Amino acid sequence: VTRDYKTAYHLLHNRLANETQDNESTFQTLVMMLEVCYYLKKQKELVRYYARAQKYLESLPQKDESYVGILASAPSYLFRLGEMYLYGGKLEKAEECFTRMMGCRRCDFCHYGGCYEAQLGMGLVRLFQKRFEEAEGYFRRCLEINPHNETSKYYLENRRKW
């Protein structure tokens, strides 16, 4: 996890500029770019990248809502969709994604006892809603499941800045 958003912006921007056709990999990159634009306060670009990510979802045979249902079998993808909504300012939709993750099966590659990404996502939603005590609780639960999660550590270490 890097907090060097300026470097990340340039790397992601170059990658997205070289993509000739949007696909699942591009979608994941777009979501990362949304986070970077959010923290760099690049609102115009955030809106543009959000629209591109949304356009990709709309191009799928299963549209936005059914996509959420399909992704319940792949929580890591559902996390990316939740992030897209989060950084796009659609907190209710983000919360829906992260809540659905809590009832999902584990990802095939996951070796943790619970879905730490769902806890992380809900912590971010609560942070954006300025519900700081709840956010802290979610970040702590995330670390109970995955003690190596750098994002939760970062937010807990910097909670005085909230």
Tab-separated table of C-alpha atoms in Angstrom:
chain	number	residue	atom	x	y	z
A	1	VAL	CA	0.000	0.000	0.000
A	2	THR	CA	1.459	3.311	-1.015
A	3	ARG	CA	0.420	6.749	0.142
A	4	ASP	CA	2.449	8.373	-2.616
A	5	TYR	CA	-0.641	9.342	-4.563
A	6	LYS	CA	1.197	11.597	-7.004
A	7	THR	CA	3.394	8.748	-8.224
A	8	ALA	CA	0.424	6.388	-8.277
A	9	TYR	CA	-1.541	8.933	-10.302
A	10	HIS	CA	1.114	9.103	-13.016
A	11	LEU	CA	1.535	5.322	-13.188
A	12	LEU	CA	-2.196	4.654	-13.341
A	13	HIS	CA	-2.811	7.510	-15.777
A	14	ASN	CA	-0.201	6.103	-18.170
A	15	ARG	CA	-1.620	2.604	-17.878
A	16	LEU	CA	-5.165	3.795	-18.566
A	17	ALA	CA	-4.021	5.960	-21.482
A	18	ASN	CA	-2.462	2.892	-23.114
A	19	GLU	CA	-5.558	0.695	-22.752
A	20	THR	CA	-7.225	0.236	-26.109
A	21	GLN	CA	-10.308	-1.569	-24.792
A	22	ASP	CA	-11.769	-1.612	-21.299
A	23	ASN	CA	-11.911	-4.989	-19.569
A	24	GLU	CA	-11.914	-6.370	-16.012
A	25	SER	CA	-8.269	-5.405	-15.530
A	26	THR	CA	-8.992	-1.864	-16.722
A	27	PHE	CA	-11.939	-1.688	-14.325
A	28	GLN	CA	-9.669	-2.589	-11.415
A	29	THR	CA	-7.185	0.096	-12.509
A	30	LEU	CA	-9.998	2.641	-12.836
A	31	VAL	CA	-11.096	1.938	-9.271
A	32	MET	CA	-7.555	2.438	-8.014
A	33	MET	CA	-7.446	5.711	-9.956
A	34	LEU	CA	-10.685	6.817	-8.277
A	35	GLU	CA	-9.022	6.456	-4.886
A	36	VAL	CA	-5.965	8.385	-6.050
A	37	CYS	CA	-8.062	11.198	-7.562
A	38	TYR	CA	-10.137	11.380	-4.397
A	39	TYR	CA	-7.113	11.874	-2.151
A	40	LEU	CA	-5.430	14.277	-4.588
A	41	LYS	CA	-8.698	16.240	-4.743
A	42	LYS	CA	-8.864	15.914	-8.536
A	43	GLN	CA	-12.655	16.081	-8.651
A	44	LYS	CA	-13.034	16.564	-12.420
A	45	GLU	CA	-10.863	13.562	-13.141
A	46	LEU	CA	-12.591	11.510	-10.471
A	47	VAL	CA	-15.912	12.185	-12.207
A	48	ARG	CA	-14.425	11.275	-15.587
A	49	TYR	CA	-12.878	8.012	-14.368
A	50	TYR	CA	-16.047	7.122	-12.449
A	51	ALA	CA	-18.056	7.597	-15.657
A	52	ARG	CA	-15.618	5.351	-17.537
A	53	ALA	CA	-15.877	2.627	-14.879
A	54	GLN	CA	-19.667	2.910	-14.882
A	55	LYS	CA	-19.703	2.726	-18.696
A	56	TYR	CA	-17.676	-0.485	-18.524
A	57	LEU	CA	-20.181	-2.006	-16.097
A	58	GLU	CA	-23.053	-0.984	-18.337
A	59	SER	CA	-21.351	-2.678	-21.294
A	60	LEU	CA	-21.527	-6.050	-19.563
A	61	PRO	CA	-24.361	-8.432	-20.432
A	62	GLN	CA	-25.395	-8.320	-16.768
A	63	LYS	CA	-26.009	-4.702	-15.865
A	64	ASP	CA	-24.996	-2.927	-12.662
A	65	GLU	CA	-27.512	-4.476	-10.227
A	66	SER	CA	-27.202	-8.054	-11.452
A	67	TYR	CA	-23.436	-7.590	-11.533
A	68	VAL	CA	-23.538	-7.054	-7.771
A	69	GLY	CA	-25.414	-10.333	-7.358
A	70	ILE	CA	-22.999	-12.223	-9.571
A	71	LEU	CA	-20.030	-10.794	-7.706
A	72	ALA	CA	-21.297	-12.202	-4.424
A	73	SER	CA	-19.427	-15.330	-5.497
A	74	ALA	CA	-16.223	-13.299	-5.927
A	75	PRO	CA	-15.870	-10.947	-2.947
A	76	SER	CA	-12.618	-9.388	-4.126
A	77	TYR	CA	-14.392	-8.081	-7.244
A	78	LEU	CA	-17.322	-6.945	-5.133
A	79	PHE	CA	-14.819	-4.988	-3.043
A	80	ARG	CA	-13.601	-3.139	-6.155
A	81	LEU	CA	-17.181	-2.297	-7.118
A	82	GLY	CA	-17.790	-1.008	-3.583
A	83	GLU	CA	-14.658	1.113	-3.837
A	84	MET	CA	-15.886	2.550	-7.125
A	85	TYR	CA	-19.104	3.642	-5.458
A	86	LEU	CA	-17.272	4.878	-2.345
A	87	TYR	CA	-14.882	7.184	-4.182
A	88	GLY	CA	-17.655	8.136	-6.591
A	89	GLY	CA	-19.665	9.459	-3.628
A	90	LYS	CA	-22.373	6.794	-3.717
A	91	LEU	CA	-22.008	5.671	-0.115
A	92	GLU	CA	-25.267	3.706	0.100
A	93	LYS	CA	-24.311	1.577	-2.900
A	94	ALA	CA	-20.809	1.110	-1.494
A	95	GLU	CA	-22.265	0.006	1.826
A	96	GLU	CA	-24.512	-2.470	0.021
A	97	CYS	CA	-21.492	-4.042	-1.688
A	98	PHE	CA	-19.469	-4.312	1.517
A	99	THR	CA	-22.452	-5.669	3.456
A	100	ARG	CA	-23.011	-8.350	0.816
A	101	MET	CA	-19.389	-9.352	1.152
A	102	MET	CA	-19.926	-10.241	4.795
A	103	GLY	CA	-22.283	-13.032	3.754
A	104	CYS	CA	-20.163	-14.283	0.837
A	105	ARG	CA	-18.083	-17.368	0.576
A	106	ARG	CA	-14.385	-16.784	0.923
A	107	CYS	CA	-12.336	-16.004	-2.136
A	108	ASP	CA	-10.450	-19.050	-3.400
A	109	PHE	CA	-7.068	-17.501	-2.574
A	110	CYS	CA	-8.106	-16.199	0.861
A	111	HIS	CA	-6.604	-17.892	3.893
A	112	TYR	CA	-8.212	-15.648	6.523
A	113	GLY	CA	-11.104	-16.703	8.749
A	114	GLY	CA	-13.395	-13.891	7.655
A	115	CYS	CA	-13.666	-11.211	5.032
A	116	TYR	CA	-11.297	-8.501	6.159
A	117	GLU	CA	-12.022	-6.508	2.983
A	118	ALA	CA	-15.692	-6.215	3.987
A	119	GLN	CA	-14.612	-4.791	7.352
A	120	LEU	CA	-12.162	-2.420	5.643
A	121	GLY	CA	-14.814	-1.255	3.185
A	122	MET	CA	-17.375	-0.628	5.908
A	123	GLY	CA	-14.730	1.260	7.887
A	124	LEU	CA	-14.127	3.512	4.897
A	125	VAL	CA	-17.858	4.097	4.404
A	126	ARG	CA	-18.241	5.062	8.071
A	127	LEU	CA	-15.176	7.301	7.827
A	128	PHE	CA	-16.656	9.099	4.808
A	129	GLN	CA	-19.939	9.445	6.754
A	130	LYS	CA	-17.972	10.945	9.655
A	131	ARG	CA	-19.151	8.150	11.945
A	132	PHE	CA	-15.696	7.832	13.427
A	133	GLU	CA	-16.298	5.420	16.325
A	134	GLU	CA	-17.969	2.934	14.003
A	135	ALA	CA	-15.161	3.366	11.450
A	136	GLU	CA	-12.593	2.622	14.125
A	137	GLY	CA	-14.477	-0.543	15.117
A	138	TYR	CA	-14.498	-1.816	11.539
A	139	PHE	CA	-10.801	-1.078	11.070
A	140	ARG	CA	-10.035	-2.946	14.302
A	141	ARG	CA	-12.125	-5.961	13.197
A	142	CYS	CA	-10.283	-5.887	9.870
A	143	LEU	CA	-6.975	-6.154	11.733
A	144	GLU	CA	-8.294	-8.971	13.916
A	145	ILE	CA	-8.931	-10.958	10.737
A	146	ASN	CA	-5.846	-9.781	8.846
A	147	PRO	CA	-3.222	-8.252	11.150
A	148	HIS	CA	-1.148	-7.250	8.115
A	149	ASN	CA	-3.717	-4.943	6.492
A	150	GLU	CA	-1.772	-1.728	5.965
A	151	THR	CA	-4.802	0.398	5.084
A	152	SER	CA	-6.557	-0.282	8.400
A	153	LYS	CA	-3.298	0.274	10.260
A	154	TYR	CA	-2.840	3.584	8.474
A	155	TYR	CA	-6.302	4.871	9.363
A	156	LEU	CA	-6.043	3.761	12.989
A	157	GLU	CA	-2.604	5.321	13.381
A	158	ASN	CA	-3.881	8.583	11.881
A	159	ARG	CA	-7.339	8.724	13.480
A	160	ARG	CA	-6.542	12.027	15.158
A	161	LYS	CA	-6.605	13.579	11.662
A	162	TRP	CA	-10.207	12.460	11.109
